[in-house]
CSV table of C-alpha atoms in Angstrom, one decimal:
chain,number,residue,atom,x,y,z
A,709,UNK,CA,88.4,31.9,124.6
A,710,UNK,CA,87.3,29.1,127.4
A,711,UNK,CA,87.4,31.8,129.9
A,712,UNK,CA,83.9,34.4,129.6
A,713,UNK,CA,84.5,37.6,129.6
A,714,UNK,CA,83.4,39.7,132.8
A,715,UNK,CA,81.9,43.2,132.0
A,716,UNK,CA,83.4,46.3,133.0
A,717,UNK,CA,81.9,47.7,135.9
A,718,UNK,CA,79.2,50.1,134.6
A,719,UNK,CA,79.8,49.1,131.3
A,720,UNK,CA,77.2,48.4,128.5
A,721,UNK,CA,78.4,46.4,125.2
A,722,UNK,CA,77.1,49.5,123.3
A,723,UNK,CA,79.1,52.7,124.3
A,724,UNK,CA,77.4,56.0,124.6
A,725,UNK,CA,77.4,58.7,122.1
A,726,UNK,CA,80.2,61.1,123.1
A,727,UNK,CA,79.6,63.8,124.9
A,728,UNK,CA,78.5,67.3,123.2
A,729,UNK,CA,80.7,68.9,126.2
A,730,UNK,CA,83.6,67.8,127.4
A,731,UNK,CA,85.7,68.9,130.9
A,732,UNK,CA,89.4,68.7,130.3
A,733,UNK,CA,91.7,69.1,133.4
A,734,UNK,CA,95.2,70.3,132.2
A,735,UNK,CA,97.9,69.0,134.6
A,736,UNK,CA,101.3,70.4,134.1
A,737,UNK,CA,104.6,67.7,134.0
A,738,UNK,CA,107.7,68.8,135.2
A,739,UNK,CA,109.2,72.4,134.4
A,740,UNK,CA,106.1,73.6,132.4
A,741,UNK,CA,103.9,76.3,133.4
A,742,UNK,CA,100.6,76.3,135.6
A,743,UNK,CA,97.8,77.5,134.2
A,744,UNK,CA,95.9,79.9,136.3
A,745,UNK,CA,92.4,77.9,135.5
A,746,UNK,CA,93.8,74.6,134.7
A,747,UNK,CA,89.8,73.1,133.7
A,748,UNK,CA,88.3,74.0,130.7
A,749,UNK,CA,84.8,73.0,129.4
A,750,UNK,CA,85.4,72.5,125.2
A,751,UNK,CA,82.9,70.6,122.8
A,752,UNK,CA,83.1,67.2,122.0
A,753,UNK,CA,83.4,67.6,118.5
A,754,UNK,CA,87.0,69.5,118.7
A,755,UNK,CA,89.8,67.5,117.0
A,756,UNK,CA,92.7,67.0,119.8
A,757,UNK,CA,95.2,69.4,118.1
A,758,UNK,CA,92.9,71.8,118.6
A,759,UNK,CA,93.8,72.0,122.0
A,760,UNK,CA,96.9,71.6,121.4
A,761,UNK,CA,96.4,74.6,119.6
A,762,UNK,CA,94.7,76.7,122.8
A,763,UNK,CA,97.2,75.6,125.6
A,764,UNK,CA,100.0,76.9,123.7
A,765,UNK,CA,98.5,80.5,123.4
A,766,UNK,CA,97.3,80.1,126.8
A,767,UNK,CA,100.9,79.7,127.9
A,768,UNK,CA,102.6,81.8,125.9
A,769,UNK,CA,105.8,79.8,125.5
A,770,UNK,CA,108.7,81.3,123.6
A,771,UNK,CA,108.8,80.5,120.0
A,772,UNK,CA,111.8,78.1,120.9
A,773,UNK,CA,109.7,75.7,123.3
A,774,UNK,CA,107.7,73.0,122.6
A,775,UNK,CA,104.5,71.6,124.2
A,776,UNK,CA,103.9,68.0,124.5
A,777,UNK,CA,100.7,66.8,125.1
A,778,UNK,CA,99.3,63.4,126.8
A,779,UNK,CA,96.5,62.3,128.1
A,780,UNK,CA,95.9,60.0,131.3
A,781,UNK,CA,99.6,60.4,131.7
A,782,UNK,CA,100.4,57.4,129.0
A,783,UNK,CA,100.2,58.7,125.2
A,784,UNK,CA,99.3,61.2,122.8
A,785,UNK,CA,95.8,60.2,120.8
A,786,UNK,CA,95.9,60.8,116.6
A,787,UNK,CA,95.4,64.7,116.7
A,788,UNK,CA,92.4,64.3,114.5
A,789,UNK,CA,90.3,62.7,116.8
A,790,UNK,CA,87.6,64.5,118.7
A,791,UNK,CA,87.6,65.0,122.1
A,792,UNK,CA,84.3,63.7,122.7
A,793,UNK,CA,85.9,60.4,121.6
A,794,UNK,CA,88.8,60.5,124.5
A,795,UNK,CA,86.8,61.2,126.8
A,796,UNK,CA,84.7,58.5,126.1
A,797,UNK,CA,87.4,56.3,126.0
A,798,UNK,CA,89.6,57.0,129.2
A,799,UNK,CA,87.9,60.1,130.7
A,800,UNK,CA,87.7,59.6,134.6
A,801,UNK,CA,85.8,61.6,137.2
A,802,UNK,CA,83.6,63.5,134.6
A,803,UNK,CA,86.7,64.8,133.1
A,804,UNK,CA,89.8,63.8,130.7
A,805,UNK,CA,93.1,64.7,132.1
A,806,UNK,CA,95.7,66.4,129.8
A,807,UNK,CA,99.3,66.4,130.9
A,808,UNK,CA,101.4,69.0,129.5
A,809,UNK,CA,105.1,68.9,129.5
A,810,UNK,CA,107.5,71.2,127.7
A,811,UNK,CA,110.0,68.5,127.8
A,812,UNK,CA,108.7,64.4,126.6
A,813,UNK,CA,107.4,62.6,129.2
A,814,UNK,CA,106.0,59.2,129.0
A,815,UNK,CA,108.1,57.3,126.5
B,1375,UNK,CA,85.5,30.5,118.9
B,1376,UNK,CA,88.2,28.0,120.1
B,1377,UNK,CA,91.6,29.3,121.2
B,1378,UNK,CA,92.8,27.3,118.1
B,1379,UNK,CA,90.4,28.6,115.5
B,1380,UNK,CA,91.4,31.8,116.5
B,1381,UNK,CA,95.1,31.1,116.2
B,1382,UNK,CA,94.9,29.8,112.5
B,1383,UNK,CA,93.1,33.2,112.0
B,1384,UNK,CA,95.5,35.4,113.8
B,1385,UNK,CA,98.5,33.3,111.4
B,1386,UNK,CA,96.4,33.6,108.3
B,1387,UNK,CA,95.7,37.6,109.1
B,1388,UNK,CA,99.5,37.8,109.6
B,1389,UNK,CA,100.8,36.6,106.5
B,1390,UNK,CA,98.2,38.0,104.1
B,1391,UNK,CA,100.1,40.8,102.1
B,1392,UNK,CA,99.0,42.7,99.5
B,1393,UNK,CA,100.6,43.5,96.2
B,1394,UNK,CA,101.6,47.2,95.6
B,1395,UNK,CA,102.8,49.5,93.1
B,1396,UNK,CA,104.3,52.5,94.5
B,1397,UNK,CA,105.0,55.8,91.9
B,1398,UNK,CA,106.0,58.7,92.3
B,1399,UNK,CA,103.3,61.6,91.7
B,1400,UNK,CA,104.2,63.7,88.6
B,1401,UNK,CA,107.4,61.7,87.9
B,1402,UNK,CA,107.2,59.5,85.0
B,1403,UNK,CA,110.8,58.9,85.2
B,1404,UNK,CA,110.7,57.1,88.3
B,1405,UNK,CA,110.3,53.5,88.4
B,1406,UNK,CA,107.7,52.3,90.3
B,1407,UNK,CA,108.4,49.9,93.3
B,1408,UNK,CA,106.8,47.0,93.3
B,1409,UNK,CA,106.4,45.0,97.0
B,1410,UNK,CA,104.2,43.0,98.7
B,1411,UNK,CA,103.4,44.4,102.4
B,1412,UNK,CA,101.7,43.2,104.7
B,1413,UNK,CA,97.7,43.9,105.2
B,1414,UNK,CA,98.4,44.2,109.2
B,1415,UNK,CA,101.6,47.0,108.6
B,1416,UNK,CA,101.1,50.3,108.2
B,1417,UNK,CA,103.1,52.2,104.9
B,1418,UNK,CA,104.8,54.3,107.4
B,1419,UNK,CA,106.8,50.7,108.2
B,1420,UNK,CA,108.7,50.6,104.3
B,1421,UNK,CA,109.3,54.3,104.8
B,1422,UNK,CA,113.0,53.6,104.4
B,1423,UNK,CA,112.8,51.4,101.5
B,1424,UNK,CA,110.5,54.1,100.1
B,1425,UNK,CA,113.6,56.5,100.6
B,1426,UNK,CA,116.2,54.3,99.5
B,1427,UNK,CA,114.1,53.8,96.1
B,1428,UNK,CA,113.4,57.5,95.1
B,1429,UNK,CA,116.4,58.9,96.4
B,1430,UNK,CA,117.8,60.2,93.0
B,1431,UNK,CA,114.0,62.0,93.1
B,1432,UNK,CA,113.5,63.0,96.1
B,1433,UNK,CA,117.4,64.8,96.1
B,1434,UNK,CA,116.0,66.6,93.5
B,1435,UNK,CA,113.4,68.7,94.8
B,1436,UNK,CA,113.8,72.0,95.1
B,1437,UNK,CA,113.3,74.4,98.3
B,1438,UNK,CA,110.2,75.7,97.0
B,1439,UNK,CA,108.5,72.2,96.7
B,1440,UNK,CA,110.1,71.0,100.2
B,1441,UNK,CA,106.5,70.6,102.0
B,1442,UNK,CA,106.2,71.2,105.5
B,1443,UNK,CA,106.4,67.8,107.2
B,1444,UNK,CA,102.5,68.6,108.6
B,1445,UNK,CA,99.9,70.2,108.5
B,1446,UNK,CA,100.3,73.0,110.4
B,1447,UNK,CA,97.2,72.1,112.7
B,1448,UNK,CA,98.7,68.9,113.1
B,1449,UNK,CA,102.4,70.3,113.5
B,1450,UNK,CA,102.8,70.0,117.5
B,1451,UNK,CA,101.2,66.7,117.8
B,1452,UNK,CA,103.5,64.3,119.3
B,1453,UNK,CA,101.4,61.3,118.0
B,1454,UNK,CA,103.2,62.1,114.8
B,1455,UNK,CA,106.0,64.7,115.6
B,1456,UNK,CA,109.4,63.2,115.3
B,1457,UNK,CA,110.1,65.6,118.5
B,1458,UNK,CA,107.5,63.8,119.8
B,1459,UNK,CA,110.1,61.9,123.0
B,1460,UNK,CA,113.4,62.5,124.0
B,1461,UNK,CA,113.6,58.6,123.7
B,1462,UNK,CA,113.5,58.3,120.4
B,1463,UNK,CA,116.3,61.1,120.0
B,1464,UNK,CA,119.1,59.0,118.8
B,1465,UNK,CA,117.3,56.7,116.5
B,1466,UNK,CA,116.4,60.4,114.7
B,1467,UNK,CA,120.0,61.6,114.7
B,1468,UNK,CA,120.6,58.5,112.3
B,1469,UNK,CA,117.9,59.9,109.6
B,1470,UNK,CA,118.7,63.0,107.3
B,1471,UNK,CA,116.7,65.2,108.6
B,1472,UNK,CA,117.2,67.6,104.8
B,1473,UNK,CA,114.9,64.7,103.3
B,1474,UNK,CA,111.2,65.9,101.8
B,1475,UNK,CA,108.0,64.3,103.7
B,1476,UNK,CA,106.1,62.0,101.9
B,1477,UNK,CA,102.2,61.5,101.7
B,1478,UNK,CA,100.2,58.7,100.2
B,1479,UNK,CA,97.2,58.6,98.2
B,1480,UNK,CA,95.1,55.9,96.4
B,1481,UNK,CA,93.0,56.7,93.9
B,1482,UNK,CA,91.7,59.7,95.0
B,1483,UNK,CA,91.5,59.2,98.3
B,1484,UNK,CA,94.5,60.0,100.9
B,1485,UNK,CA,95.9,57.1,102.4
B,1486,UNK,CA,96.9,57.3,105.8
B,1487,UNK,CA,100.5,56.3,106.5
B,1488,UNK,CA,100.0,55.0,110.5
B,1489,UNK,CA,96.8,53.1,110.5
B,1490,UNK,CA,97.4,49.2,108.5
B,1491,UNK,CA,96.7,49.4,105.3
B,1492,UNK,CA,94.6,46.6,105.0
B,1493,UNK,CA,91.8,48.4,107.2
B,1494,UNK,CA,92.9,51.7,105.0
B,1495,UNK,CA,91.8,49.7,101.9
B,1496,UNK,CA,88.7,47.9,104.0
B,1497,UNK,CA,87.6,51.4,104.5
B,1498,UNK,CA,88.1,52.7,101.0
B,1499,UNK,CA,86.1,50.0,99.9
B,1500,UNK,CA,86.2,49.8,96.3
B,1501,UNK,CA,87.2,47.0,94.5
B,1502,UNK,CA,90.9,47.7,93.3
B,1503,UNK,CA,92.6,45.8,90.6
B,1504,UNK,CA,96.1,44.4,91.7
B,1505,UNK,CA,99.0,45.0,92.5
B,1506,UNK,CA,97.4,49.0,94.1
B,1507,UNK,CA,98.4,51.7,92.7
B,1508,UNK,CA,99.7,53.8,95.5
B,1509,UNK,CA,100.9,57.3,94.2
B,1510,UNK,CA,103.8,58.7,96.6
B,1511,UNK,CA,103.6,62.4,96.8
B,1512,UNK,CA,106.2,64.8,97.6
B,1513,UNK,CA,105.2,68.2,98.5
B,1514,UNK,CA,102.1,69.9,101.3
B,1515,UNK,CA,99.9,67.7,102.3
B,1516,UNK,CA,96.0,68.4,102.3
B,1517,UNK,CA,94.8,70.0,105.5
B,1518,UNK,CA,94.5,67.8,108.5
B,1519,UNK,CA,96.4,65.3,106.8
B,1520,UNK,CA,100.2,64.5,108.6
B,1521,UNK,CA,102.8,63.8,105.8
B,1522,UNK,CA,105.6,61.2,107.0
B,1523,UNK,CA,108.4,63.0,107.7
B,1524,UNK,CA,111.9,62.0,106.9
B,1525,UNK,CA,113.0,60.8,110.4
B,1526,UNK,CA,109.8,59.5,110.9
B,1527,UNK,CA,108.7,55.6,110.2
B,1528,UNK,CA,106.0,55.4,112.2
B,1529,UNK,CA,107.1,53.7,115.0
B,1530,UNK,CA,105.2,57.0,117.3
B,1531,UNK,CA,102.3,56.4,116.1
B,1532,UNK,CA,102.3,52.7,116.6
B,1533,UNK,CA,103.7,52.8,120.5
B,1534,UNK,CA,100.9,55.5,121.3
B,1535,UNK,CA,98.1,53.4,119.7
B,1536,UNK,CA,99.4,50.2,121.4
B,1537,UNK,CA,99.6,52.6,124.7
B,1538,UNK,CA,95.8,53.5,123.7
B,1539,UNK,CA,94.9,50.0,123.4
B,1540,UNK,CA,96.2,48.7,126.8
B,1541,UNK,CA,94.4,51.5,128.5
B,1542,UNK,CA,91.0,50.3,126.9
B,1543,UNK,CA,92.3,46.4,127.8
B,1544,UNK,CA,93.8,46.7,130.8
B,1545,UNK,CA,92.6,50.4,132.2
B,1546,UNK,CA,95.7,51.5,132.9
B,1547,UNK,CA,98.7,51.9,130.0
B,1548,UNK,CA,101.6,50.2,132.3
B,1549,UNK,CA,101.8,47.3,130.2
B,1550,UNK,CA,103.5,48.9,127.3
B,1551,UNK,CA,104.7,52.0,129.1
B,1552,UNK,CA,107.3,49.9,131.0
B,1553,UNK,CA,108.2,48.1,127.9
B,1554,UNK,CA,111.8,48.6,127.1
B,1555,UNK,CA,112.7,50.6,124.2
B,1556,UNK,CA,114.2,47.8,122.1
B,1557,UNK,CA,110.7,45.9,122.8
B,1558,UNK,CA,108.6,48.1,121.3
B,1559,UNK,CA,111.0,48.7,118.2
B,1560,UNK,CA,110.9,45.0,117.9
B,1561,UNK,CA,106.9,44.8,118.3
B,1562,UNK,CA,106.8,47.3,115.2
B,1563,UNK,CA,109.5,45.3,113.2
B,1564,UNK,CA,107.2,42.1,113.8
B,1565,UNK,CA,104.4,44.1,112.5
B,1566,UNK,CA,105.9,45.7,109.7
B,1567,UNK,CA,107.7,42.4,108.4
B,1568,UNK,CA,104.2,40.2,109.2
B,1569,UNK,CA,105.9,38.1,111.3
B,1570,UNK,CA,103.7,36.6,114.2
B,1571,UNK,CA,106.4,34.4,115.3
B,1572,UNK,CA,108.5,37.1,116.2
B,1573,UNK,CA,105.7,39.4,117.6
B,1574,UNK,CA,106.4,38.9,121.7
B,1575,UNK,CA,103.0,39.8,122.7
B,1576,UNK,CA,101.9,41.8,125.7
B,1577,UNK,CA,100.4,39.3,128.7
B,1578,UNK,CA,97.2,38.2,127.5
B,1579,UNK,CA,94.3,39.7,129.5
B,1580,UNK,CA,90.0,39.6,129.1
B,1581,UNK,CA,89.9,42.7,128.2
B,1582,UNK,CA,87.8,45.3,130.1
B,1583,UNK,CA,86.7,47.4,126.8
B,1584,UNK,CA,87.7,45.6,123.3
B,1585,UNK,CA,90.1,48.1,121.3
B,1586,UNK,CA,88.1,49.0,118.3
B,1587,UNK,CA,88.7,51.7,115.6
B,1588,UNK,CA,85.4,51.6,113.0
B,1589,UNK,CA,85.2,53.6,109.9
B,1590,UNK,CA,81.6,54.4,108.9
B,1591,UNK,CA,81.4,55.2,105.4
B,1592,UNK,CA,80.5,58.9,104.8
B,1593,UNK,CA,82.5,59.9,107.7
B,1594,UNK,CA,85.9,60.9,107.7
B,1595,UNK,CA,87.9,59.7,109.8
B,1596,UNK,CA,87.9,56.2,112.1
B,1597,UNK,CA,86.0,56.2,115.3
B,1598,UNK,CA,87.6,55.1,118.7
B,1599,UNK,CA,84.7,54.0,121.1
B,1600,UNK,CA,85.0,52.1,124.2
B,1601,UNK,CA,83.1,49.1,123.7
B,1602,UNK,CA,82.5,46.6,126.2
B,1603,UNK,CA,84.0,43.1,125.8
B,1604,UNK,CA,79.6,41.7,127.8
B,1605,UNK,CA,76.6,43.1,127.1
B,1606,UNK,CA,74.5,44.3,130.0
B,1607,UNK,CA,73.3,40.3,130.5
B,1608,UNK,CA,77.0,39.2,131.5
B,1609,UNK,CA,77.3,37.4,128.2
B,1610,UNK,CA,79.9,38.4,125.6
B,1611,UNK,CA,78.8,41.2,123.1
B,1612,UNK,CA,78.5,40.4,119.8
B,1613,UNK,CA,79.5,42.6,117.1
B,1614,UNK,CA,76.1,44.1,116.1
B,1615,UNK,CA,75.5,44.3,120.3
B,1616,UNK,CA,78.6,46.8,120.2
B,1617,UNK,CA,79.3,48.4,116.9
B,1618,UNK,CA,75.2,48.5,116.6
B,1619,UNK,CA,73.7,51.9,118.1
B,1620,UNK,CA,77.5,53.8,116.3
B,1621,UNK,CA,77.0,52.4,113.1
B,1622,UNK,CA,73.2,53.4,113.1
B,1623,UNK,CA,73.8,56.6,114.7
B,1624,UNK,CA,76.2,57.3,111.6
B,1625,UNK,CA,74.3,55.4,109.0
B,1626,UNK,CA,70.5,56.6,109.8
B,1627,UNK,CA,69.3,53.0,109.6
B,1628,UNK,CA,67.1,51.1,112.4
B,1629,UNK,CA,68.9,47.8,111.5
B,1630,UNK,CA,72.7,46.8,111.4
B,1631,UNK,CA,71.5,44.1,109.3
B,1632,UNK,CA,71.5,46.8,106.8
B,1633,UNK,CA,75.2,47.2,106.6
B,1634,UNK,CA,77.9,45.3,106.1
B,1635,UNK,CA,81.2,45.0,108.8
B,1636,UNK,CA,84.8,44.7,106.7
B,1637,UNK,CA,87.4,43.5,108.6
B,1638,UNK,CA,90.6,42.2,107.0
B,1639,UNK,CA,89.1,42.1,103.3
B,1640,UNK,CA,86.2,39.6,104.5
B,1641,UNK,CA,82.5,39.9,105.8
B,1642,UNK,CA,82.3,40.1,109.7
B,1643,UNK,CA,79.5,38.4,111.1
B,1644,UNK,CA,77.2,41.0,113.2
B,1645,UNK,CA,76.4,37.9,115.7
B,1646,UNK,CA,80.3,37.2,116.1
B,1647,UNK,CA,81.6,37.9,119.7
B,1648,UNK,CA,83.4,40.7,119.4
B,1649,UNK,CA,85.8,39.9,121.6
B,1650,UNK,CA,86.6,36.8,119.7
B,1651,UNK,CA,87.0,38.3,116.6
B,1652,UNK,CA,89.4,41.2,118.5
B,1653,UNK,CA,91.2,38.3,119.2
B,1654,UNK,CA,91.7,36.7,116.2
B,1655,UNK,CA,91.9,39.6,114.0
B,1656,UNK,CA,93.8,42.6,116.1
B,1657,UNK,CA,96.1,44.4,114.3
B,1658,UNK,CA,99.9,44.8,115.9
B,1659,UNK,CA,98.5,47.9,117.8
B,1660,UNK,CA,95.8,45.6,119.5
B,1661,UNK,CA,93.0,47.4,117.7
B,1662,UNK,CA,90.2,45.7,115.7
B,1663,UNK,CA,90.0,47.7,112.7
B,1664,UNK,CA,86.4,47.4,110.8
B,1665,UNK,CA,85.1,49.4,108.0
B,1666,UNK,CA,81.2,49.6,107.7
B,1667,UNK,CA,79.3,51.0,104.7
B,1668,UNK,CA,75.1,50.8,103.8
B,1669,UNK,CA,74.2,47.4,101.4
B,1670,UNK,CA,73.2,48.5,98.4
């Protein structure tokens, strides 16, 4: 603890509140399906498996695939948490990137 | 705070367990399981010894009362899902897959299995005679609430929280992400057993944002922010500087002075750096858990 601290660049000891709206930028990994409109504008308040929930009826994957969800290309956030929340956390550009992968991806 | 100061606290936050009685919901026959886990460990880390206990019980459930092993909102979450990485593959061949999920539940609130159950009891905040009654449960789980599935120990959850952490720390998640396999199990296994001196910690960094889960009470679930480790001045943020405008957002109150920060069981100054105290008191996963409620 000798060392201070620097602040994040643009960064204020208080965080924001989260956004009401939130732009998510889908990303497909590997083998999985492009979305025609890969950005879509949600509300901050929507739980993560939520869109979970969306890409898979957007893609219309056979019963027998699965969808795997990341964000920032690193990890999966708890499902309950609301978007709002990620975005505020590691959204970049205005918008949180979700990679989807019908294989794992990411360790 | 003084690098030692904050070690003895780290040490002392490590080895603080807390007795538990674990029974089996509806089963009178079973004998409870008495244990003392760690405040820093999740429950998901003694699933095993869970299973090893209640086998004869948990063999004898029938098909009808075989629960789902989530919720279905939750079911394609990989946070949880044992399908979650190819990586993990062979360490779920070893499991038997035919075993029931399990979900916890204290009192009569639901615990959850893959956040420490210290903060789970910090954010409860009741006082609970000892050793705590934790009733294991066999069957659906309530909705939005992920049972621990049988070839599931949370391990998942705790690489993708640690992977969450880095990213607030570091701003990228590289530091764990290119951690070997048999590192990361052996970060859990520190973290389930309480074992700082075996916990081989990521490089030490100043962080960029300060990991940080807060439970307000009222709301229900744990919030994840991205709180700065400086306030706007350059100088490092205290705890009231950075938790402040969430907690009165949530609370309705002008003042943080009017509610009280839990972390690990004890008080948490509101003028406390709050990077210190992420320092000192960090959980395996990195993250400062602190539960806030109103004073009476």
């Amino acid at each position: 603890m000798a060392a201070q601290p620097s602040p994040a660049p643009g960064a204020e000891a208080a965080p924001q509140p989260p956004p009401e709206r939130v732009k998510l930028h889908f990303k497909a990994v590997g083998s999985a399906p492009l979305l025609r409109k890969p950005k879509l504008t949600v509300n901050g308040t929507e739980p993560f498996h939520a869109v979970q929930t969306f890409l898979a009826k957007q893609l219309q994957l056979p019963q027998t695939e699965r969808l795997f969800l990341y964000c920032d290309s690193a990890f999966s956030p708890v499902p309950t948490e609301p978007v709002g929340h990620l975005y505020a956390c590691f959204g970049r550009g205005g918008e949180l990137v979700v990679n989807y992968a019908t294989t794992g991806a990411y360790g | 705070m003084s690098n030692d100061l904050a070690n003895d606290l780290a040490t002392k936050v490590w080895q603080s367990k807390i007795p538990l009685r674990l029974s089996l919901h509806d089963r009178a026959d079973a004998t409870p399981l008495y244990l003392l886990h760690p405040r820093g460990a999740p429950l998901a880390a003694i699933a095993g010894r869970l299973r090893r206990h209640f086998r004869r019980h948990l063999e004898n459930q029938t098909d009808d009362e075989s629960p789902r092993p989530y919720a279905p909102s939750l079911a394609d979450s990989q946070y949880f899902s044992p399908l979650g990485s190819e990586a993990w593959a062979e360490a779920d061949e070893e499991n038997d897959d035919d075993e029931p999920a399990l979900w916890f539940q204290l009192h009569d609130a639901v615990v959850r299995w893959d956040i420490p159950l210290g903060a789970a009891l910090d954010a409860l905040g009741r006082p609970t005679p000892l050793p705590i009654d934790v009733t294991l449960h066999i069957g659906r789980p309530p909705p939005n609430i992920a049972a621990l599935d049988a070839s599931d120990d949370g391990f998942r959850a705790f690489v993708h929280s640690l992977k969450q952490a880095a990213h607030l720390e570091r701003g990228t998640a590289r530091a764990v992400l290119t951690l070997a396999l048999a590192r990361q199990r052996a970060l859990y296994a520190a973290c389930g057993a309480g074992d700082l001196s075996s916990y081989e910690d990521l490089e030490d960094v100043e962080p960029k944002r300060v990991p940080c889960r807060v439970f307000v009470d009222g709301c229900s679930t744990w919030t994840q922010l991205p709180f700065a480790a400086c306030n706007e001045h350059g100088a490092p943020a205290t705890v009231g500087e950075a938790l402040g405008p969430c907690v009165r957002r949530a609370l309705s109150i002008h003042d943080v002075r009017g509610a009280t920060a839990v972390c690990h069981g004890v008080e948490l100054p509101w003028d406390c750096a709050l990077v210190d105290a992420w320092r000192a008191l960090r959980c395996g996963d990195h993250f400062l858990y602190v539960a806030v409620r109103r004073l009476a």
